[in-house]
Coordinates of C-alpha atoms in Angstrom, one line a residue:
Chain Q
X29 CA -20.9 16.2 -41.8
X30 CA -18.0 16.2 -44.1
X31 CA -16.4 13.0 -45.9
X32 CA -13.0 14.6 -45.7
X33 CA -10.7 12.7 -43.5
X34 CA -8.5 15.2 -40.9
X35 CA -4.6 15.1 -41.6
X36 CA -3.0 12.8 -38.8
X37 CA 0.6 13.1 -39.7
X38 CA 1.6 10.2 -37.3
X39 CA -0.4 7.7 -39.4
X40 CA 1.9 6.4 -41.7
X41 CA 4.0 4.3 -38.9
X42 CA 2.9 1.1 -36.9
X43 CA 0.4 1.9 -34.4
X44 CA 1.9 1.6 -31.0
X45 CA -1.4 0.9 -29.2
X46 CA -4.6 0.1 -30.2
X47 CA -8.0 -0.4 -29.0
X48 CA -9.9 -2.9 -30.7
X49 CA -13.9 -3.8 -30.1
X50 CA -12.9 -2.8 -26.0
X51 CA -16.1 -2.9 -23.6
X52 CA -16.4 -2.5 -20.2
X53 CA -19.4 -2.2 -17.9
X54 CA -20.3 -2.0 -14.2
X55 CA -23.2 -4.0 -13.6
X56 CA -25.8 -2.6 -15.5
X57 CA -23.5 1.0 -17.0
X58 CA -22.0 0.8 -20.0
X59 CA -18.9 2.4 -19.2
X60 CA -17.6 1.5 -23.0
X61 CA -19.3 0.8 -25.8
X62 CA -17.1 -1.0 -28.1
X63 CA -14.4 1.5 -28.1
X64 CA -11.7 0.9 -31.5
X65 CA -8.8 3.5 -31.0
X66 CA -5.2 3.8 -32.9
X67 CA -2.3 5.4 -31.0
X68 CA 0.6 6.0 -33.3
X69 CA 4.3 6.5 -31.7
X70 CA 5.4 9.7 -30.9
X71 CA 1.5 11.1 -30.8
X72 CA 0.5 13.1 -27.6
X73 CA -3.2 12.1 -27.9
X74 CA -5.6 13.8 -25.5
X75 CA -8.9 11.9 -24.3
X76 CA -11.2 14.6 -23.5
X77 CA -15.3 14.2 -22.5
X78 CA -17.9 14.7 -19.3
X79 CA -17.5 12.5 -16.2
X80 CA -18.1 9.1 -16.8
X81 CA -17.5 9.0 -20.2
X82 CA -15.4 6.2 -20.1
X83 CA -12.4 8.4 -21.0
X84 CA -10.5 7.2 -17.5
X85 CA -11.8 3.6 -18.1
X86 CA -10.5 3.3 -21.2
X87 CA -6.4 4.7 -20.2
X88 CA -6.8 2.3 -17.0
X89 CA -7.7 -0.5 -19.0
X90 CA -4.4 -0.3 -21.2
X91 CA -2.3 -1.7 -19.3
X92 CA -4.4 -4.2 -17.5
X93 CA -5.2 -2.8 -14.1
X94 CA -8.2 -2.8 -15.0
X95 CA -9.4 -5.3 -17.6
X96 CA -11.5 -4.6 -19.8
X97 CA -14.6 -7.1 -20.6
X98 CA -13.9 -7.5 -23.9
X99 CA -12.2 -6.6 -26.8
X100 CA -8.9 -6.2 -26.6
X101 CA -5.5 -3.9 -26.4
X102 CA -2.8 -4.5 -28.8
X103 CA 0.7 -2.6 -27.8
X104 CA 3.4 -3.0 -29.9
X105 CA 1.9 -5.4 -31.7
X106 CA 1.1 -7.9 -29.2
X107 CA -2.4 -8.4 -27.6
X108 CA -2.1 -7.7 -24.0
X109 CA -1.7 -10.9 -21.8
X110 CA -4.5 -11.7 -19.2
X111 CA -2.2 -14.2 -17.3
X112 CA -0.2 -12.3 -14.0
X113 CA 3.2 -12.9 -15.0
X114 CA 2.7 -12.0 -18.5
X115 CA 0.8 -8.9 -17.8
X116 CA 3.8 -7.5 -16.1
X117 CA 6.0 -7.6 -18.5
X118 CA 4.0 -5.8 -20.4
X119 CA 3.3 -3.1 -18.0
X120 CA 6.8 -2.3 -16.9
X121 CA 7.0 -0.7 -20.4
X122 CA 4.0 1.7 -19.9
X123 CA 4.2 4.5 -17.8
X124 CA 1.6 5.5 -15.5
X125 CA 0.7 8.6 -13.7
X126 CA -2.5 8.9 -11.5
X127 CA -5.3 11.8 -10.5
X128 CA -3.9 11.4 -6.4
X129 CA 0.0 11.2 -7.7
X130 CA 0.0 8.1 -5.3
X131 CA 3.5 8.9 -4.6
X132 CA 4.8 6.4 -1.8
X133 CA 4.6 8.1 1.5
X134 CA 7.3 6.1 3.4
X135 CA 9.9 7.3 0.7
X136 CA 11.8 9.8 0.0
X137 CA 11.0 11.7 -3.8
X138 CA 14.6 9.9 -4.7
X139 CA 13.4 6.3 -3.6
X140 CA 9.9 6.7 -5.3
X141 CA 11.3 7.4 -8.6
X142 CA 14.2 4.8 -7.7
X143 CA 12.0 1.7 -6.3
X144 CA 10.7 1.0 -9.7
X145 CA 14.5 0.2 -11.1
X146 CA 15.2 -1.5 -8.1
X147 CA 12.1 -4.1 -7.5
X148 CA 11.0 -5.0 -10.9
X149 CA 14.5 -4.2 -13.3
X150 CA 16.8 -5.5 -10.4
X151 CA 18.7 -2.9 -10.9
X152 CA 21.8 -1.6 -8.7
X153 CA 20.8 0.5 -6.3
X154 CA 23.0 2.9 -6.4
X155 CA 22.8 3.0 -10.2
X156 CA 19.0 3.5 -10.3
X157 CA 19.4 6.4 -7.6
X158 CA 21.3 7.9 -10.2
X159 CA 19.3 7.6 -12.9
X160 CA 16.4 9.0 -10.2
X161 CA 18.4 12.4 -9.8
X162 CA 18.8 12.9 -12.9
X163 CA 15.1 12.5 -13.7
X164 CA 14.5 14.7 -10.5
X165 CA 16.7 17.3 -12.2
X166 CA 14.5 16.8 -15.3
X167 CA 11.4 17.6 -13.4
X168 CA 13.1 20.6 -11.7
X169 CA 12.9 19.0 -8.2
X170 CA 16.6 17.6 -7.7
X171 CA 16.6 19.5 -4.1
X172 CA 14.0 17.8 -3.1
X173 CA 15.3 14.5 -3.9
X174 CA 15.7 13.9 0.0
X175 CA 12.2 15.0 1.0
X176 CA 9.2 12.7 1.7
X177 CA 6.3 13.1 -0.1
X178 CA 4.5 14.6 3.1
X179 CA 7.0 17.8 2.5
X180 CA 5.9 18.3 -1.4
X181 CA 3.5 20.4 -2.7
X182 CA 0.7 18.5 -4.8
X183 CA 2.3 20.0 -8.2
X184 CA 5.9 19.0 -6.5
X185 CA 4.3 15.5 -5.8
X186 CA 3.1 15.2 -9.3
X187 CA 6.5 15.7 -11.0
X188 CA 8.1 13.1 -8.7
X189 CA 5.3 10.7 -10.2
X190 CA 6.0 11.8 -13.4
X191 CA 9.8 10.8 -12.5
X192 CA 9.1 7.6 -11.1
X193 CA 7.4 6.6 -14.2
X194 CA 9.8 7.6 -16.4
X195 CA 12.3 5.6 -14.2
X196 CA 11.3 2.6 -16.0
X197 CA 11.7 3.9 -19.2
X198 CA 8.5 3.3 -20.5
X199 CA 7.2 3.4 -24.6
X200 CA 4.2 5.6 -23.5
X201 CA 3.0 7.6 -20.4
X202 CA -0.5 7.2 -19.3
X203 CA -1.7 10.0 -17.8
X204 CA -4.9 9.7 -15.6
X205 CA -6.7 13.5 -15.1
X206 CA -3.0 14.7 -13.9
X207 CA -3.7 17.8 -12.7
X208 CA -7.5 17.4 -11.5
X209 CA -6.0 17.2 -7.9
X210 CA -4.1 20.0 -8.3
X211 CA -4.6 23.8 -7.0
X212 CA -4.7 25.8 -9.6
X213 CA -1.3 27.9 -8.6
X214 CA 0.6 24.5 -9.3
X215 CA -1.1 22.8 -12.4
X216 CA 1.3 25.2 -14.5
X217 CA 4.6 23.8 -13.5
X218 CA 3.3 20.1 -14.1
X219 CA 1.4 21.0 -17.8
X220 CA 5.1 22.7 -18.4
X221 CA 7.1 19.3 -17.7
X222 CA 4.5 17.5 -19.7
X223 CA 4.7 20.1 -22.4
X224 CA 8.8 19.4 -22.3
X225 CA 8.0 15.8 -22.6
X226 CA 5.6 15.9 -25.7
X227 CA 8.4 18.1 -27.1
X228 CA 10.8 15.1 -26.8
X229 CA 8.6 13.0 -29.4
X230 CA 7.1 10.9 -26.3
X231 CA 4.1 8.8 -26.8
X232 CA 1.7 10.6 -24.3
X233 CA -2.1 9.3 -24.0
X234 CA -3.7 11.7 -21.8
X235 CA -7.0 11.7 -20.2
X236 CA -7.7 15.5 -19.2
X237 CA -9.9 18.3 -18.3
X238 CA -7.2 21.1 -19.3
X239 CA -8.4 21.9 -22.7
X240 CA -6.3 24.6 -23.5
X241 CA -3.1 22.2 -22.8
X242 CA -5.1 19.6 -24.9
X243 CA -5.5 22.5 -27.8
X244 CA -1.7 23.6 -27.6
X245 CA 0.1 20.2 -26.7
X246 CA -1.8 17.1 -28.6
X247 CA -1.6 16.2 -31.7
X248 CA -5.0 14.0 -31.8
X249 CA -8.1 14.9 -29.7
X250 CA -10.7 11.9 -29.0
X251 CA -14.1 13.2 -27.4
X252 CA -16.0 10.4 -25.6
X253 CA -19.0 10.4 -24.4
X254 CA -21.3 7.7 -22.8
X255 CA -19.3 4.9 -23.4
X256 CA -18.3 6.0 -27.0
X257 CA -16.0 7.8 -29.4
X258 CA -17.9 11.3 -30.3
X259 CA -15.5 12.6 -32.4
X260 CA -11.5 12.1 -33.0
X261 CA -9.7 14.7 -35.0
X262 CA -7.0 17.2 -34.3
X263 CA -7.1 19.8 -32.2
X264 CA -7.5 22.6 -35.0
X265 CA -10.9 20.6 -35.5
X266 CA -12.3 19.2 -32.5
X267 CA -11.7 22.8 -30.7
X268 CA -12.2 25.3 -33.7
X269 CA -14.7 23.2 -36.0
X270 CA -16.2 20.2 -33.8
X271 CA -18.1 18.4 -37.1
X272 CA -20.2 16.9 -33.9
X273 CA -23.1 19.1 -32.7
X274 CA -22.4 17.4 -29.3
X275 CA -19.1 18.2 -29.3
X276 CA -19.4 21.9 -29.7
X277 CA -22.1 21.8 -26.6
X278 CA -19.4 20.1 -24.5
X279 CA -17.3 22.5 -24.7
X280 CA -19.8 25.2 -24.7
X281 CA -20.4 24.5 -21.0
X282 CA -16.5 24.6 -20.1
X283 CA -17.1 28.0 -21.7
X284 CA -14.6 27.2 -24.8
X285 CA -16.3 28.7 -28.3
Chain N
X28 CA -2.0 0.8 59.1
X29 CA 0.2 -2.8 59.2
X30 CA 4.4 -2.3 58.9
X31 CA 5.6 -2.4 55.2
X32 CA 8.8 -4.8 56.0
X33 CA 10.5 -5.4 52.7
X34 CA 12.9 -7.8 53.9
X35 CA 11.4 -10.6 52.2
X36 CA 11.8 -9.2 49.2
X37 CA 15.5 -8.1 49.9
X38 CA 16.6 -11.6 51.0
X39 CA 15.4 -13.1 48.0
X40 CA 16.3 -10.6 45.3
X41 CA 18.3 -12.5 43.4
X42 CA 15.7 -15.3 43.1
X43 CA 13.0 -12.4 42.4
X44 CA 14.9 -11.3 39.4
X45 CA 16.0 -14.1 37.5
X46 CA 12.2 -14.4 37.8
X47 CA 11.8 -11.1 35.7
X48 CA 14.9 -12.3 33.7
X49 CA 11.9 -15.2 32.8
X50 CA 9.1 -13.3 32.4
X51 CA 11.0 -11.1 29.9
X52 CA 12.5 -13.7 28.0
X53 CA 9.1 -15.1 27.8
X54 CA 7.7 -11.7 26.8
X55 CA 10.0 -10.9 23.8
X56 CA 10.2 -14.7 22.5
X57 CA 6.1 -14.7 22.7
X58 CA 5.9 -11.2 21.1
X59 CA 9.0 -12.2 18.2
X60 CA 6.8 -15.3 17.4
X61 CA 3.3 -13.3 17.5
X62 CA 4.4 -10.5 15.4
X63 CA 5.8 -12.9 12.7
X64 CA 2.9 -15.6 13.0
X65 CA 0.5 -12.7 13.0
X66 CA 2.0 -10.9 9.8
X67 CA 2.0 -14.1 7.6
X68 CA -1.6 -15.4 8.7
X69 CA -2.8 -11.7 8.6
X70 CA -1.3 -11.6 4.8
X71 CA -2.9 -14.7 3.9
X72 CA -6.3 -13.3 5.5
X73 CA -6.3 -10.4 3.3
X74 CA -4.5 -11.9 0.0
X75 CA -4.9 -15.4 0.6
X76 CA -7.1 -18.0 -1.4
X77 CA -10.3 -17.9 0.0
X78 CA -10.2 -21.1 1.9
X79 CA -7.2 -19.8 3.5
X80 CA -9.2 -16.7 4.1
X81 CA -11.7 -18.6 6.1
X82 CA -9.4 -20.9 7.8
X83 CA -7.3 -18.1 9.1
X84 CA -10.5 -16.4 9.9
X85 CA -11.5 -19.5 11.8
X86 CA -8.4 -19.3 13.9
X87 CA -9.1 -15.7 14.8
X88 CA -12.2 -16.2 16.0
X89 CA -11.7 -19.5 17.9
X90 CA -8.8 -18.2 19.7
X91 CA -10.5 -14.6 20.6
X92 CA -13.2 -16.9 22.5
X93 CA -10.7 -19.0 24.5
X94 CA -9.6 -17.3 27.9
X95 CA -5.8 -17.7 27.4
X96 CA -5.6 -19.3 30.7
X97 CA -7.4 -22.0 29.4
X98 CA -5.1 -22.7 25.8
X99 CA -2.1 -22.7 28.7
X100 CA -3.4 -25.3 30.4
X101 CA -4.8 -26.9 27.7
X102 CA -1.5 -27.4 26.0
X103 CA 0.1 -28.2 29.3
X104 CA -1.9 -30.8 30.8
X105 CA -4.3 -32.3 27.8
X106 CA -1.9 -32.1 24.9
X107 CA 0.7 -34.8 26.1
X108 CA -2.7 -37.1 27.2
X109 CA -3.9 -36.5 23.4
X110 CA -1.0 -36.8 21.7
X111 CA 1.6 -38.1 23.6
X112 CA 4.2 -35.0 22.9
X113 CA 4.7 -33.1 26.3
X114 CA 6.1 -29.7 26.4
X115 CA 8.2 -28.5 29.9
X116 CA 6.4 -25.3 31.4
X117 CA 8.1 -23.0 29.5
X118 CA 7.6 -24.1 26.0
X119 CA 4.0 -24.8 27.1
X120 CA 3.9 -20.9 28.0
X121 CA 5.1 -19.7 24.9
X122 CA 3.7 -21.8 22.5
X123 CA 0.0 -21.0 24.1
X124 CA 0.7 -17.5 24.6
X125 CA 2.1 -17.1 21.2
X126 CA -1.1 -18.4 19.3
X127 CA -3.4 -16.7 21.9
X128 CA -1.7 -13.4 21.0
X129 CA -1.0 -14.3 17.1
X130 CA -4.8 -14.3 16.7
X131 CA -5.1 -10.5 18.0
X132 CA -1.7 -9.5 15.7
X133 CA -3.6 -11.0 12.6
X134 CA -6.9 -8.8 12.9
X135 CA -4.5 -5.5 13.5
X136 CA -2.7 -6.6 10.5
X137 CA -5.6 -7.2 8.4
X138 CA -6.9 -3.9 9.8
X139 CA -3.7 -2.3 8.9
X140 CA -3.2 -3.9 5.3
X141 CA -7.1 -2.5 4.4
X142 CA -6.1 0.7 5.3
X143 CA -3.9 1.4 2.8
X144 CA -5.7 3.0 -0.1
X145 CA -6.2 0.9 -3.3
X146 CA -4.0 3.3 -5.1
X147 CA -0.9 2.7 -3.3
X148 CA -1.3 -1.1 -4.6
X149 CA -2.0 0.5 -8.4
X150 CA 0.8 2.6 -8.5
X151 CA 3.3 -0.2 -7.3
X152 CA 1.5 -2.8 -10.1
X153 CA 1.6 -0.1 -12.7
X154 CA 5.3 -0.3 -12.3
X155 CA 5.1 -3.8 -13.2
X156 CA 5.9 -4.9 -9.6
X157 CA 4.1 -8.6 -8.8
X158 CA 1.8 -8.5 -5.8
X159 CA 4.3 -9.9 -3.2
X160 CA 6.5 -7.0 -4.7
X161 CA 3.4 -4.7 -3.7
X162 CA 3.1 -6.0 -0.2
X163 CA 6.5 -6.1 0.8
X164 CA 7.9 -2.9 -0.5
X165 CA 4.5 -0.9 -0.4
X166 CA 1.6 -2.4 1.5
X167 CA 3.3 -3.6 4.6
X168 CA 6.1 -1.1 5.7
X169 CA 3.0 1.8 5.4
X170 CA 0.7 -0.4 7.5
X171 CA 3.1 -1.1 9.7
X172 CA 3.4 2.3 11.2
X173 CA -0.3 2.3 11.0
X174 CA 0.0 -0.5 13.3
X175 CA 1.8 1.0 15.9
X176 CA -0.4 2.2 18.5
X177 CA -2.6 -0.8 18.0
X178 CA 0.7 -3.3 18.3
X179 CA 1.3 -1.0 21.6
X180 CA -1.4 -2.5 23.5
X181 CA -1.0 -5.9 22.3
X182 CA 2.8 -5.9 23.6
X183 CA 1.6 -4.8 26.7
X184 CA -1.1 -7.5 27.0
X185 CA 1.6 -9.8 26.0
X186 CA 3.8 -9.2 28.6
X187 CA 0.9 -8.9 31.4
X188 CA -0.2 -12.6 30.2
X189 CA 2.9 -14.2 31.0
X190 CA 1.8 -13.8 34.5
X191 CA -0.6 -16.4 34.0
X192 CA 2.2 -19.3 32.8
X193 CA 2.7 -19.6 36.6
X194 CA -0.4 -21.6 36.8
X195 CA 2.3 -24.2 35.5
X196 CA 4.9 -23.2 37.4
X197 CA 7.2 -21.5 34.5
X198 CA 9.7 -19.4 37.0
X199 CA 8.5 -16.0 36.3
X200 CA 8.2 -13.6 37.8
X201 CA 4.9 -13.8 39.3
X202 CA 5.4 -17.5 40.1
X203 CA 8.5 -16.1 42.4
X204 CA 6.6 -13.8 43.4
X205 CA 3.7 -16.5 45.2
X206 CA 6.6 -18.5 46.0
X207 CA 7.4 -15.5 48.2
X208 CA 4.7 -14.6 49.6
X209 CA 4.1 -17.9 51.0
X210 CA 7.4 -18.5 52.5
X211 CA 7.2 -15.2 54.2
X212 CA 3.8 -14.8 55.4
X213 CA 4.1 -11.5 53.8
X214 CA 1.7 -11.6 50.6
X215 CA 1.1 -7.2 51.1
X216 CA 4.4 -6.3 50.8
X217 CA 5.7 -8.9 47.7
X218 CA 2.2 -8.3 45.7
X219 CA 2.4 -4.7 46.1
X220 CA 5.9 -5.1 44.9
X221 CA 5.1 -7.2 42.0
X222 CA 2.6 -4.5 40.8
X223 CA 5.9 -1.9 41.1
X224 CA 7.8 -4.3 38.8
X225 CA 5.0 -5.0 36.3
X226 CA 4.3 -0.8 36.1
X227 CA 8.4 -0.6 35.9
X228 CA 7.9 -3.3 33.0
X229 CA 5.4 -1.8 31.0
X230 CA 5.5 2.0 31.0
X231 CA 8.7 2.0 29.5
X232 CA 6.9 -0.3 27.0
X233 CA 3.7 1.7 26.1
X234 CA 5.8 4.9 26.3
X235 CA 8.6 4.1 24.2
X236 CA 6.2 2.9 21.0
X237 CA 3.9 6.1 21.6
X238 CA 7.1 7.5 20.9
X239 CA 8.4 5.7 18.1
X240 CA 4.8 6.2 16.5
X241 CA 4.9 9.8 17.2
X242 CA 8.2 10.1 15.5
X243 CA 6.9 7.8 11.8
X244 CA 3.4 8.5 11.7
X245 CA 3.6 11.3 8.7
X246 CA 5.6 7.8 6.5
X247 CA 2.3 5.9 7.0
X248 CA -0.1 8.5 5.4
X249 CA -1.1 8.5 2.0

């Protein structure tokens, strides 16, 4: 073990989100272990580590779907309500995109991203249909703004959910194994958008399997395992130089080093 | 093999269909009321606080025990004696028929709310909807096509249990129909007609949701 600290050039600014003391169990698992994370704005930060790590637990926790048993989540400096009402505020302002894209099937890939807008912003409808083409364009699907989900490739599904989370303009996008669902012909075209949303300076907190997109994209790499934080670093160390032995046998069997 | 003679039936057309006129009117109020009632209580059976949760529940399964028959007369002849309110046949009809059939909308709601998967609910939250947000705009419009088929048969049950009001004399069509039949002598001919016109009812009925589900079942899967 070395006592040198890893560059993390983000560091200087107000943390965004943090993790502070956060456990969570299911009746007698330990899915985290008093877990303390920083997530500065701006950072695409990668949560990497085996199945049931806690890696997923941890991203669906942050914005309160589902609480965590203790500890708590600070976002923007403000501990994250428990009460409803408050809690909603709250998570209008984080973006969230899931393993099964959980696109709405009775919509079309315009009203999904536009709904958000429209329920929780009361915005004008026509105004937030707008604003959903243009994030359709962004996404590369703007002909397929009249299609129902049921018409849409998974990768095509993905980047609608990407979309409709973006509709709400959030301050970070939580991404939850994005492509895990995906065959592998399609998982390109959604890494690409998130790629071209990490180049935009978005605060991106990704929980993933991909580890060469984790190597090229993120700027900060956290390796759970069993409930806890193995190693955090960037990805020139957790992927080249892993200073945990446990790290470098993780990735070992994904057949990286 | 007896003569079919149908002029019975001809001479009192007119007082044959403003029967059916009845037993429609019955059919759509009864099925307007159910499918609203039914929503709501099915809501609250799923969402709801638990003691509404086991008072709904209650509901459900007193009323799936009760012969409808029974709630009709029931409401006709014992609730004016209990509480001094009287209904006139019709309102009788509907209000027994309506919370009779309600009970059997709530469990293919509740049925139909389950089915939607957890994530659906998730996504809609993580948006920052509220929960009546979820149900409303999310939950309900996908379960309702869910629904379909199931909502078929109750629709049909619905408008085959009206035929029972004229055990208090609501002029529907079946009541006509009896009235008929006795006048004439000629039960065959106006029974074997009244099964024509409740077939000519229903078919339609059963047909034309198949349909409808046929055509929105790919909006309800997710």
């Amino acid at each position: 073990m070395t006592d040198t600290s890893p560059i993390r050039r983000a560091a200087t600014q107000r943390p965004l989100l943090e993790y502070k003391h956060v456990r969570k169990s299911f009746g007698a698992f330990t899915a985290l272990d008093d877990i303390s994370l920083t997530i500065y704005p701006g950072e695409v930060v990668c949560f990497i580590g085996p199945s049931g790590s806690g890696k997923s637990t941890l991203l669906r926790g942050t914005n309160g779907l589902d609480p965590f048993d203790g500890g708590e989540v600070i976002f923007d400096g403000l501990v994250l309500p428990r009460k409803p009402s408050d809690v909603r505020k709250v998570r209008r302002r984080m973006g969230m995109v899931f393993q099964n894209f959980e696109l709405f099937p009775h919509k079309t890939a315009l009203q999904n991203v536009a709904i958000g807008p429209i329920t929780v912003l009361n915005t004008d409808k026509a105004e937030a249909e707008q604003q959903a083409m243009i994030l359709l364009a962004k996404v590369g699907l703007s002909d397929k703004a009249d299609n129902y989900p049921v018409n849409l490739s998974g990768g095509q599904q993905q980047r609608v959910a990407i979309a409709r989370a973006l509709a709400m303009q959030p301050e970070v996008l939580l991404f939850d194994e994005p492509t895990s669902a995906l065959d592998p012909e399609t998982i390109g075209e959604v890494l690409s958008v998130m790629k071209a949303l990490a180049d935009e300076g978005r605060t991106m907190v990704i929980v993933t399997h991909e580890m060469s997109f984790a190597r090229r994209v993120a700027d900060w790499v956290i390796v759970f395992e069993r409930g806890k934080v193995l190693e955090e670093g960037p990805p020139e160390q957790i992927f080249e130089a892993p200073t945990v032995e446990r790290t470098k046998e993780f990735l070992g069997h994904l057949g990286w080093a | 093999m007896p003569d079919f003679d149908l002029t019975p039936i001809m001479d009192s057309w007119q007082f044959l269909a403003t029967g059916v006129g009845v037993t429609i009117l019955l059919s759509l109020l009864s099925m307007a009321a159910s499918l609203v009632l039914g929503t709501l209580l099915g809501v609250g059976r799923v969402y709801g606080p638990r003691p509404m949760q086991w008072a709904i529940t209650f509901y459900v399964d007193t009323m799936r025990s009760i012969p409808v028959l029974v709630v009709i007369v029931w409401i006709y002849f014992a609730v004016p004696i209990l509480t001094g309110i009287s209904f006139p046949p019709f309102w009788s009809a509907l209000i027994a028929i309506t919370i009779h059939i309600t009970a059997s909308v709530v469990e293919i709601v509740r049925a139909g709310v389950e089915s939607i998967r957890e994530g659906q609910c998730r996504a809609g939250l993580a948006l920052g909807m509220s929960w009546p947000q979820v149900i409303i705009n999310i939950v309900l419009p996908q379960a309702a096509i869910r629904m379909l088929p199931a909502i078929g048969s109750v629709l049909s049950v619905t408008i085959k249990d009206t035929a029972i009001a004229s055990v208090i004399a609501v002029p529907e069509f079946m009541k006509r129909a009896e009235t008929v039949a006795a006048q004439s002598y000629q039960p065959m001919e106006v029974f074997t007609f009244a099964i024509f016109v409740y077939f000519l009812l229903l078919f339609p009925t059963t047909r034309t949701v198949d349909f409808i589900y046929r055509r929105l079942s790919h909006l309800g899967r997710s």
